XYZ file of N, CA and C in Angstrom:
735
model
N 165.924 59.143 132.340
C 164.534 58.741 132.544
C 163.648 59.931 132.864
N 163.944 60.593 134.074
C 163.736 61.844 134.308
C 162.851 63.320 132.809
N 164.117 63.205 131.821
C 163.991 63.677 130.885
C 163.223 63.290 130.111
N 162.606 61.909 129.815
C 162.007 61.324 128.814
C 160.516 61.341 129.732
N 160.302 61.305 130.892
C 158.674 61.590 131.738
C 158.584 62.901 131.213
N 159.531 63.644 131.423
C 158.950 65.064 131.370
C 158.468 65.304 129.739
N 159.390 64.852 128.475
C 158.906 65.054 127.179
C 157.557 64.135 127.432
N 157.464 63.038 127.703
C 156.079 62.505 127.578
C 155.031 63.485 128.106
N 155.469 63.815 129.170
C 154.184 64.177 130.091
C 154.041 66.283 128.777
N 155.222 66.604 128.332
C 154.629 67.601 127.590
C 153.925 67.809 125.751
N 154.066 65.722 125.524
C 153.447 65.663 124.719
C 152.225 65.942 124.658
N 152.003 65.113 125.877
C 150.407 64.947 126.543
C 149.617 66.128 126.405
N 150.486 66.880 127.276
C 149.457 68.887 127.550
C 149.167 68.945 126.154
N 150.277 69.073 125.265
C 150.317 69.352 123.749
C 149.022 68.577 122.647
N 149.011 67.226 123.050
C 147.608 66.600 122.736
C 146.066 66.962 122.626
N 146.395 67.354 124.288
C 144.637 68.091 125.033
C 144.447 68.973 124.521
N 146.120 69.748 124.441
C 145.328 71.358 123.733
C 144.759 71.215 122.130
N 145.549 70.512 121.701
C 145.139 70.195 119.982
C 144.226 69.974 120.204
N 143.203 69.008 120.457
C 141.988 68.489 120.746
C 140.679 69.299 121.166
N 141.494 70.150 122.230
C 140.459 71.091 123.006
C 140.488 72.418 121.384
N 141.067 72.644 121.062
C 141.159 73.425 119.765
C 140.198 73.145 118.614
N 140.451 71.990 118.276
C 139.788 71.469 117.356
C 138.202 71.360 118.003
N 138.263 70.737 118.933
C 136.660 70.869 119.186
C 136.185 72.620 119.287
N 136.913 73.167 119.957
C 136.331 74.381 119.686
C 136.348 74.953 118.084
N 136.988 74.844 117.366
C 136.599 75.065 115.896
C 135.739 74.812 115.192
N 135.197 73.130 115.864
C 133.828 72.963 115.309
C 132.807 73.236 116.094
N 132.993 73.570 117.434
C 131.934 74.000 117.559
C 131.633 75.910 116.760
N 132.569 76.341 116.483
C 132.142 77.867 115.817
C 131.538 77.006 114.567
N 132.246 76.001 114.316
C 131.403 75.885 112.842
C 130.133 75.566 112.839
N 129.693 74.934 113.882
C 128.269 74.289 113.544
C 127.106 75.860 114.070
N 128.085 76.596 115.018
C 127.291 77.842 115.156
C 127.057 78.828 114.467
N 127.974 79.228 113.275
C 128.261 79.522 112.222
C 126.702 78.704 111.083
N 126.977 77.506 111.218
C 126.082 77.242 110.451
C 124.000 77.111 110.783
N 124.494 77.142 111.692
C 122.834 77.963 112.836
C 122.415 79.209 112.098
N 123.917 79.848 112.599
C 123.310 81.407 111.996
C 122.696 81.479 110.812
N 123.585 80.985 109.902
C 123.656 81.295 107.923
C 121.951 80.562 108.112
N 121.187 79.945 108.702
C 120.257 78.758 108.839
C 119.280 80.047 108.845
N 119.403 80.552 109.921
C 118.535 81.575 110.758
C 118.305 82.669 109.825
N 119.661 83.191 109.566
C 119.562 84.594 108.767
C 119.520 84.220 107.112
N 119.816 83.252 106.500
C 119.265 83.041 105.140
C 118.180 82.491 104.737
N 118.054 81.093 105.366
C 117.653 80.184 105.106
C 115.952 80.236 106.898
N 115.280 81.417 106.542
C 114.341 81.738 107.819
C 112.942 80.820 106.915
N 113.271 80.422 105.657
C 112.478 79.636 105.021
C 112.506 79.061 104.133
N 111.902 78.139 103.639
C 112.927 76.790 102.783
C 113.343 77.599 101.527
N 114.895 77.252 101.364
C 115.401 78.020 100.272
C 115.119 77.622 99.016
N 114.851 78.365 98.098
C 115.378 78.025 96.362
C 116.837 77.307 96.735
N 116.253 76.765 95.284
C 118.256 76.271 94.736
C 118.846 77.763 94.362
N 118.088 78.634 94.021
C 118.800 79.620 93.895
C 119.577 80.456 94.676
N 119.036 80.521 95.720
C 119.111 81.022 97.011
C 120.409 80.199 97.656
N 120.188 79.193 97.478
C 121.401 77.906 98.680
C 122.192 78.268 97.504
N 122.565 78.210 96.358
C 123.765 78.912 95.539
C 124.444 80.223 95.775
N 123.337 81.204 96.480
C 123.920 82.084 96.174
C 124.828 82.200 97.834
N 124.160 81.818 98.557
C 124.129 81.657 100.107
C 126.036 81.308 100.556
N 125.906 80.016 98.896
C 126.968 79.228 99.111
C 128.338 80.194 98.543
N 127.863 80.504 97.633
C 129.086 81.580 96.658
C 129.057 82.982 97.748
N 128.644 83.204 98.624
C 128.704 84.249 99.633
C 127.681 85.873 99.035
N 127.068 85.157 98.233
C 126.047 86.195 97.689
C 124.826 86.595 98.028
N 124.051 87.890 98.451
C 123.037 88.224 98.658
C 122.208 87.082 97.337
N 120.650 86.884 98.405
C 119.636 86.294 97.891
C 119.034 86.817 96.556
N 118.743 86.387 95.245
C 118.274 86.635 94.066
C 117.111 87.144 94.023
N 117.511 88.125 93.014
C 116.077 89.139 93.171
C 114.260 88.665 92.781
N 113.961 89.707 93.036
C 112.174 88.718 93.574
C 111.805 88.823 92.015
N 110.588 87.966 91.937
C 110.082 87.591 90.224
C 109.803 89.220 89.853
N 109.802 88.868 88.485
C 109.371 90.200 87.638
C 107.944 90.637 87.934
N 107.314 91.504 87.981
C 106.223 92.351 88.703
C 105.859 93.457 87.212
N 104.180 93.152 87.079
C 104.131 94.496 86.700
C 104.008 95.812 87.279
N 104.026 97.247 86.325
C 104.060 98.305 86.922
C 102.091 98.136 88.072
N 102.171 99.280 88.408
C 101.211 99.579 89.189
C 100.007 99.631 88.509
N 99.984 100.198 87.475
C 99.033 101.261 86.800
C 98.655 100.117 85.419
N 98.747 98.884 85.402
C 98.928 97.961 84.120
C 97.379 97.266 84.245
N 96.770 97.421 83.707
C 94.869 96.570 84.170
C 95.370 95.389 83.906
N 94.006 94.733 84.712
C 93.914 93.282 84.915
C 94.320 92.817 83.359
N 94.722 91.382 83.047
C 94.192 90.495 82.212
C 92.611 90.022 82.042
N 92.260 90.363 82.577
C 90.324 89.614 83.472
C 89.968 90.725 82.538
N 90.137 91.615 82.241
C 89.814 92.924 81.916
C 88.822 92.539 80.133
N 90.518 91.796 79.620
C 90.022 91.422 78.293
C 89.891 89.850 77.976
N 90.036 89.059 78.920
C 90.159 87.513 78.891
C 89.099 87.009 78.089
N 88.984 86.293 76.671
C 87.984 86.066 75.935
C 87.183 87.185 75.182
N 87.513 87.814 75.403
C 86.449 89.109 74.433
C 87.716 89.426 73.441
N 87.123 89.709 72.312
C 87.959 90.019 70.902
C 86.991 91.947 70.575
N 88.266 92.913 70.593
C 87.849 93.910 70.619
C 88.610 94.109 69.029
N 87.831 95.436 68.253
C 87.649 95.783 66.988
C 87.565 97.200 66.720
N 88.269 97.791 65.931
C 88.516 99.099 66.179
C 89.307 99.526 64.774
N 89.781 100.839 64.745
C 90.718 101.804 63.774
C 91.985 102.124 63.906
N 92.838 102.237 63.192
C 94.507 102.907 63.690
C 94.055 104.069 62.711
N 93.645 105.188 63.319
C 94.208 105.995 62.306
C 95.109 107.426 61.804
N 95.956 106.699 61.050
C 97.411 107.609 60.663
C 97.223 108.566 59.506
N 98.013 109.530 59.953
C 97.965 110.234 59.047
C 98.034 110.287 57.283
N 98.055 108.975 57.070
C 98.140 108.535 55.707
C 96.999 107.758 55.545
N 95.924 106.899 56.601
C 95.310 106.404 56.066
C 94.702 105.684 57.286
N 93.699 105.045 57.178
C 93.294 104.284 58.041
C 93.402 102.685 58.234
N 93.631 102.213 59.691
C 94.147 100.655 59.162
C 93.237 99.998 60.261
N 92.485 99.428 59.677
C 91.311 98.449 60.511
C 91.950 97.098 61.883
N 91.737 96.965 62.520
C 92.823 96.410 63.186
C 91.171 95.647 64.587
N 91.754 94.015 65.197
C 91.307 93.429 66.140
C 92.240 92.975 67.262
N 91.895 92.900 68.217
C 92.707 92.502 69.137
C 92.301 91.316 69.483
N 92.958 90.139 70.390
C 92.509 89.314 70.207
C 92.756 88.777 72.005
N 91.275 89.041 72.945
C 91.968 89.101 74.250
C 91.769 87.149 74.607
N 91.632 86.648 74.364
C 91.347 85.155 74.485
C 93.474 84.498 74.260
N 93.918 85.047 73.006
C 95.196 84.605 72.958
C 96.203 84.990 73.890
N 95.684 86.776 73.754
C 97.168 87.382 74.793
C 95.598 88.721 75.493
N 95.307 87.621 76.710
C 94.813 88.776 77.581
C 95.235 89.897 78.225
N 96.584 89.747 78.601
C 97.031 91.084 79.205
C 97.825 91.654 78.095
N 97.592 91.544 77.027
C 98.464 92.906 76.223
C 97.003 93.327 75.878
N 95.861 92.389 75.262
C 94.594 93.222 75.041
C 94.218 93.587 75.945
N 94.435 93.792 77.205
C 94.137 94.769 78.587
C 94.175 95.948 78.028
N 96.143 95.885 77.826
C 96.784 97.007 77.663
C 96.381 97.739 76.966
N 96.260 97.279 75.528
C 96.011 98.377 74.639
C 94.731 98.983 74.514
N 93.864 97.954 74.844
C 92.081 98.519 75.252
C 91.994 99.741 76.206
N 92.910 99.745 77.498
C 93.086 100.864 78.588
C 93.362 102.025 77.931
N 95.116 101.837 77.137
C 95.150 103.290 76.182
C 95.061 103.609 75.401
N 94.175 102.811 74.656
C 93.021 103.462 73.427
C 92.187 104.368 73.775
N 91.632 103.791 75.208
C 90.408 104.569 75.826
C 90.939 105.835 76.446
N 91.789 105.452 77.022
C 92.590 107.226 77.160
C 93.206 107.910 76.633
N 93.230 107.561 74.973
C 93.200 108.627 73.581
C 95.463 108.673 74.202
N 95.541 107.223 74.642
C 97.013 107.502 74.825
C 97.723 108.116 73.280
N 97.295 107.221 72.460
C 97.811 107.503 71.070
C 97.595 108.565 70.426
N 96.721 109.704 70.939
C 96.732 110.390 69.878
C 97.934 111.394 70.083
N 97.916 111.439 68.773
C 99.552 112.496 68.522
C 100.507 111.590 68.518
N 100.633 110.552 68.762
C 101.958 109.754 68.586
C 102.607 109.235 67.760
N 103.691 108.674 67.510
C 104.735 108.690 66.372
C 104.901 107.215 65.826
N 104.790 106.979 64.533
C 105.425 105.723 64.186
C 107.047 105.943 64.395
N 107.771 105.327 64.514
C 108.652 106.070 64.342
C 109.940 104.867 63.984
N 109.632 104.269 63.475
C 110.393 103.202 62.890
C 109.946 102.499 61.799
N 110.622 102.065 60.846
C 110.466 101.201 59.675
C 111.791 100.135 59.334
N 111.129 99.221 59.140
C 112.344 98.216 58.333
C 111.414 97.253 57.039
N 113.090 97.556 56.345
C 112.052 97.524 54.712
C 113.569 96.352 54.047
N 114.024 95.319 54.979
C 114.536 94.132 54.409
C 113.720 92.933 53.786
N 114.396 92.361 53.100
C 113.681 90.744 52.090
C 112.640 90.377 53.467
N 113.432 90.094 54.483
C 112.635 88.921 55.411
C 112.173 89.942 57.031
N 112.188 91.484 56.881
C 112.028 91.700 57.923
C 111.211 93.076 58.030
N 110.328 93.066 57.526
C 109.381 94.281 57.461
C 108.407 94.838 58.439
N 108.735 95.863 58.932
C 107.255 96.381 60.038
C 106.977 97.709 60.296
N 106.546 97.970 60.661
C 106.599 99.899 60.901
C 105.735 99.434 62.787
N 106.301 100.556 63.449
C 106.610 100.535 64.637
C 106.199 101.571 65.047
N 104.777 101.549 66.422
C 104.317 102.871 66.555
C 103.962 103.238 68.143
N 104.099 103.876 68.314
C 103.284 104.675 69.969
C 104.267 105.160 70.373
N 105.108 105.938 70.032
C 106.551 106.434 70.909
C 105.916 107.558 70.925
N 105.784 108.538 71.957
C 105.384 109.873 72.002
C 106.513 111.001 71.279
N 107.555 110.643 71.154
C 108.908 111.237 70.045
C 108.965 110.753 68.927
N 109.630 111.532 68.028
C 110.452 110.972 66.539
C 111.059 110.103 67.124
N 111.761 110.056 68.161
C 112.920 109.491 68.616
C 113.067 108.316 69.147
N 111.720 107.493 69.251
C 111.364 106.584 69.796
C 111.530 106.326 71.277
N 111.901 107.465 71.840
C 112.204 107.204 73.374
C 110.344 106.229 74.023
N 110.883 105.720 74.596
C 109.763 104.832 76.204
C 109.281 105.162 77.368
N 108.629 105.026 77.889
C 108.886 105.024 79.422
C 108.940 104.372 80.133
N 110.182 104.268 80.740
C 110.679 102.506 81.395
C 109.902 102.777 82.877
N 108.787 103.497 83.049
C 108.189 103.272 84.530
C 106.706 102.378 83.963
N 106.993 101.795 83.117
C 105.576 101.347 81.964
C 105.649 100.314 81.410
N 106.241 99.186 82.403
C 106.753 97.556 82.313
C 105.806 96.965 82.711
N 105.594 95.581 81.940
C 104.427 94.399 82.111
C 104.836 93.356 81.509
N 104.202 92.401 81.779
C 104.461 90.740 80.825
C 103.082 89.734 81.325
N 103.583 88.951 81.143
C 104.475 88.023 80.269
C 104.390 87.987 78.859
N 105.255 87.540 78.339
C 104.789 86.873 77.165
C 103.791 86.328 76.864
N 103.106 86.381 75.725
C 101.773 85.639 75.256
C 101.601 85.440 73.664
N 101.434 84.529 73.733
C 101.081 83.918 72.098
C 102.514 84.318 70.651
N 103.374 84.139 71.327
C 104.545 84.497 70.490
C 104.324 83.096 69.678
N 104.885 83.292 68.058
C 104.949 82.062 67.420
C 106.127 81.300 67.977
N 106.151 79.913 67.786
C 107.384 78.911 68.220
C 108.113 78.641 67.040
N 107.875 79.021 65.938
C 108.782 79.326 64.865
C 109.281 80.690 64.540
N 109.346 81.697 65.207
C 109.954 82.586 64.516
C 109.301 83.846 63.644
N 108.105 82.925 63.124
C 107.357 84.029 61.940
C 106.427 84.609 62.047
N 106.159 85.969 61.880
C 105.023 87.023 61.945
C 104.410 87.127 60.352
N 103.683 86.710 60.366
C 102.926 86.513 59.069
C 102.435 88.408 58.693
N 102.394 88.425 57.485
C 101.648 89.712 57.350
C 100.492 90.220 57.997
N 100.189 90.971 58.238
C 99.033 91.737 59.269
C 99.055 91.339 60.074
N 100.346 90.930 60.840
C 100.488 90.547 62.288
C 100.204 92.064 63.097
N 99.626 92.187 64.514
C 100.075 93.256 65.453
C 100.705 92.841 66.460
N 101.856 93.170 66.641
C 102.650 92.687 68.367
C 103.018 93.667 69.088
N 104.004 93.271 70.191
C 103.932 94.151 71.295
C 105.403 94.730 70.900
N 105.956 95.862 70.973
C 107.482 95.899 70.957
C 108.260 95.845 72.379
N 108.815 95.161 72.671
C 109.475 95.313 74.002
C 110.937 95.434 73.777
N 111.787 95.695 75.306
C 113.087 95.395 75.519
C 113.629 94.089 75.042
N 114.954 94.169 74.855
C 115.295 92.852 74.498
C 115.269 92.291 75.318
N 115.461 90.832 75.326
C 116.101 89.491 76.783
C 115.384 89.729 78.011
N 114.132 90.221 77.924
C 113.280 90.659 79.237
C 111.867 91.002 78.586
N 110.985 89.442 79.105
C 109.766 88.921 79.318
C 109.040 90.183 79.867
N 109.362 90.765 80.848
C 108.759 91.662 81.583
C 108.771 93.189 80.800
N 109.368 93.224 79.515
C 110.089 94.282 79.070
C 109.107 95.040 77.965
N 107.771 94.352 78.292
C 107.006 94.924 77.060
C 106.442 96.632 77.693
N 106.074 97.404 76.605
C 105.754 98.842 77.240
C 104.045 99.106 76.235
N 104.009 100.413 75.429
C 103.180 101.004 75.204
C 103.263 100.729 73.396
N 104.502 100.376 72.953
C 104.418 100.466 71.818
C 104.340 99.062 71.113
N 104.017 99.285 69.653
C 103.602 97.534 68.893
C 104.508 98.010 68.019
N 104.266 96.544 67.079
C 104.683 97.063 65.605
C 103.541 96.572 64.814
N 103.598 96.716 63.690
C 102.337 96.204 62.108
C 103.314 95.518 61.417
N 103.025 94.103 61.096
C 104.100 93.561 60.287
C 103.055 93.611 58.764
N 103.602 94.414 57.838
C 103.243 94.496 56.587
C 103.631 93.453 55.216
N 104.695 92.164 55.462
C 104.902 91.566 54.779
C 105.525 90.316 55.718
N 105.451 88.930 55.477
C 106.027 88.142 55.870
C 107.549 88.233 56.501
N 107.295 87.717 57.954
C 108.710 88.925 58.433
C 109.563 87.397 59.799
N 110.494 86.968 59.809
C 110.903 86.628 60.843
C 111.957 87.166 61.418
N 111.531 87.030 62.595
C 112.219 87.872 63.966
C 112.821 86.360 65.039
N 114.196 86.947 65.208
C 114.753 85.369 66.245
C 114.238 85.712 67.265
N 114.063 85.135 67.830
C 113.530 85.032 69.640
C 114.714 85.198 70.547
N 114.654 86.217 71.369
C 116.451 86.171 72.320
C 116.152 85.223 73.962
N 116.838 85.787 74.683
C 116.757 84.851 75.812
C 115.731 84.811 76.397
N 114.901 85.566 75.923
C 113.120 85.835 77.097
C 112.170 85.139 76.245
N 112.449 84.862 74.789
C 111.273 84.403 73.837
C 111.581 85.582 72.485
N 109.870 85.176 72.298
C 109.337 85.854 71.064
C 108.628 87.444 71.410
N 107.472 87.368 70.742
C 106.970 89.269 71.002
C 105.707 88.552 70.858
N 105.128 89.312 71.677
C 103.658 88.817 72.250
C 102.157 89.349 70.331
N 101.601 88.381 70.117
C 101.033 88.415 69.139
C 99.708 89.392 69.550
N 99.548 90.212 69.816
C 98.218 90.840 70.461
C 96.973 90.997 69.391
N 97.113 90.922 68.084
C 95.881 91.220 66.981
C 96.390 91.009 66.157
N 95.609 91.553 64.711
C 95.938 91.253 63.225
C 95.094 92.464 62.241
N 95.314 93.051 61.363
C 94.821 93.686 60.493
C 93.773 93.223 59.773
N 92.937 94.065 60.229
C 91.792 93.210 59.448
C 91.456 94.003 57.984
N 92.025 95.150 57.589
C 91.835 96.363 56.666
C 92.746 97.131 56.680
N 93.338 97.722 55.138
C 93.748 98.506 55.427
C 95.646 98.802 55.258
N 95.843 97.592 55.073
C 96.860 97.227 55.086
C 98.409 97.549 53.908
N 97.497 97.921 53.365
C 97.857 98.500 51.969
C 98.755 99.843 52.311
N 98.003 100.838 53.507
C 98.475 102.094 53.889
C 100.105 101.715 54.573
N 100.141 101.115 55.245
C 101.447 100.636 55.647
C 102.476 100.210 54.960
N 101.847 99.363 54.166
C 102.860 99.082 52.228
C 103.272 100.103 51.959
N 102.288 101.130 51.520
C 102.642 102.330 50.962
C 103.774 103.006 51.986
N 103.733 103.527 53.124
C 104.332 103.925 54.233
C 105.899 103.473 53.727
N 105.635 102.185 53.924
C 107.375 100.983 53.292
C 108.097 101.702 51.988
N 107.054 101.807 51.049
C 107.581 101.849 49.839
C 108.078 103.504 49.553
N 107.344 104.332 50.275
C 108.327 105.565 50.268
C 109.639 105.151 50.754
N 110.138 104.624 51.490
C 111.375 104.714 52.081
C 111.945 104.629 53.405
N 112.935 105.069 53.400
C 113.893 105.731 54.903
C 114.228 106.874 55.194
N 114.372 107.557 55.932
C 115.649 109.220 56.187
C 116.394 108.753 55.704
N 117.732 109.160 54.889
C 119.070 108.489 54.729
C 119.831 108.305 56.231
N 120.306 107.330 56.280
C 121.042 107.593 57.819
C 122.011 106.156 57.179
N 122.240 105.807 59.094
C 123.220 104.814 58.494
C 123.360 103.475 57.830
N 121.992 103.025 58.610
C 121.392 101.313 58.169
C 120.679 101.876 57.211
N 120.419 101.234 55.926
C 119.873 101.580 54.771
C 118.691 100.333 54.821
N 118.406 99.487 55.883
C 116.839 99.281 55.638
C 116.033 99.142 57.523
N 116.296 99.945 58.138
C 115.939 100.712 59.000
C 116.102 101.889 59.918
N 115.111 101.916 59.860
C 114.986 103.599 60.265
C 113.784 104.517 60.652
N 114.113 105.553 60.353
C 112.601 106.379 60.276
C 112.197 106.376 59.112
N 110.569 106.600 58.669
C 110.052 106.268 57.734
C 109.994 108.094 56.942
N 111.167 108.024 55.874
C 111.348 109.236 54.744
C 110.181 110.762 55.446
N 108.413 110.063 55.761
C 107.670 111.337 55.865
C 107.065 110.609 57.106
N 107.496 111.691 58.156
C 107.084 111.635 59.253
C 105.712 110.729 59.463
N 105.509 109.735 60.231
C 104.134 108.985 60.517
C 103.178 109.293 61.953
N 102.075 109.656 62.012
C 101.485 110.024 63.188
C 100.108 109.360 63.488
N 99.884 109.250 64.689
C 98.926 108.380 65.095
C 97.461 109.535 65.049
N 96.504 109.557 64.509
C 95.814 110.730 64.716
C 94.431 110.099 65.938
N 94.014 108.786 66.186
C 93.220 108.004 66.972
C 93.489 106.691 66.655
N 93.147 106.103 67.928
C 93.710 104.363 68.307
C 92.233 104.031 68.752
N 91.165 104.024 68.291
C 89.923 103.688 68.969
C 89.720 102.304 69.308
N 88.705 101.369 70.267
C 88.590 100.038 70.108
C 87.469 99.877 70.837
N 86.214 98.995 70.561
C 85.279 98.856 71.215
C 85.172 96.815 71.150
């Protein structure tokens, strides 16, 4: 009997302590969950945020931002500006159109006016059935950018796909809205382009003249290299003034 009080009575201790354990476990948990409250969640979270919170991941990075130096949209909002491209082969009459895509006609109105273009390079061509354009403002042959020279959004991209002839657009990075810079392209013949994960390419103007010089541009050719319908265009292309009033 003796023996069987004493196992009872050391079930018992054995009980309290389980118990006293367990409550202390939840209480770290619910303090635990104070904290994550305090230090993540100091204001109502995204779903993005409580995902990442949950997968043990720093908070998702802040929206896309333009650079510093990028003018208003307000700048060109409703006004349609009219102006010259002119290349060393010829001149190409060209409008912008700030009512559709106000902040790319910001853009290019700003470095027109600061003669950004002059001296600068076409420096691309593609001369396929369905995909034609010549591609300009790279300060190199080489088409290099300057990735401190980011803006968006998107604006007035078609929802089908197609850049009609005498289209002007913006050239950007791929899969990044925010990814547009300094340079366009001239679509010289009926041209579709797929849209990747960010969209289309922002429609900023249209040729109003002139257009013919860019044909010509096409119909010389390529450098030989490796893709045989893009490339650099056979005789060097140069921007000699980008004017726009």
């Amino acid at each position: 009997m003796e023996a069987k009080r004493a196992l009872r009575q050391e079930q018992g201790k054995r009980r309290k302590r389980d118990n006293t354990i367990a409550v202390s476990a939840a209480a770290v948990a619910v303090v635990l969950a104070v904290v994550l409250q305090l230090t993540v969640f100091s204001s109502n979270p995204t779903e993005a945020e409580f995902a990442a919170a949950e997968a043990g991941l720093s908070s998702p990075s802040a929206s896309p931002s333009n650079s510093a130096d990028i003018p208003s949209p307000d700048t060109a909002a409703g006004k349609t500006f009219t102006g010259e491209l002119a290349l060393n082969s010829g001149v190409v009459g060209v409008e912008l159109n700030g009512t559709a895509a106000p902040q790319a006609a910001a853009v290019f109105k700003s470095l027109s006016d600061a003669s950004y273009y002059d001296g600068a390079f076409c420096h691309r061509l593609t001369t396929s059935e369905t995909f034609g354009l010549l591609q300009c403002g790279a300060k190199s042959e080489d088409g290099a950018d300057d990735a401190n020279y980011r803006w968006g959004p998107l604006e007035n991209a078609p929802a089908d796909n197609k850049y009609p002839a005498g289209t002007i657009a913006v050239a950007r990075t791929g899969n990044d809205a925010y990814g547009n810079g300094r340079q366009f392209f001239i679509v010289y013949k009926d041209t579709t382009i797929p849209a990747d994960t960010a969209g289309g390419y922002t429609v900023v103007g249209k040729v109003t003249s002139g257009l013919d010089v860019v044909t010509r541009i096409a119909a010389a050719g390529l450098k030989p290299g490796e893709n045989t319908s893009d490339g650099a265009p056979v005789a060097p292309v140069t921007i000699d003034s980008f004017s726009l009033k």
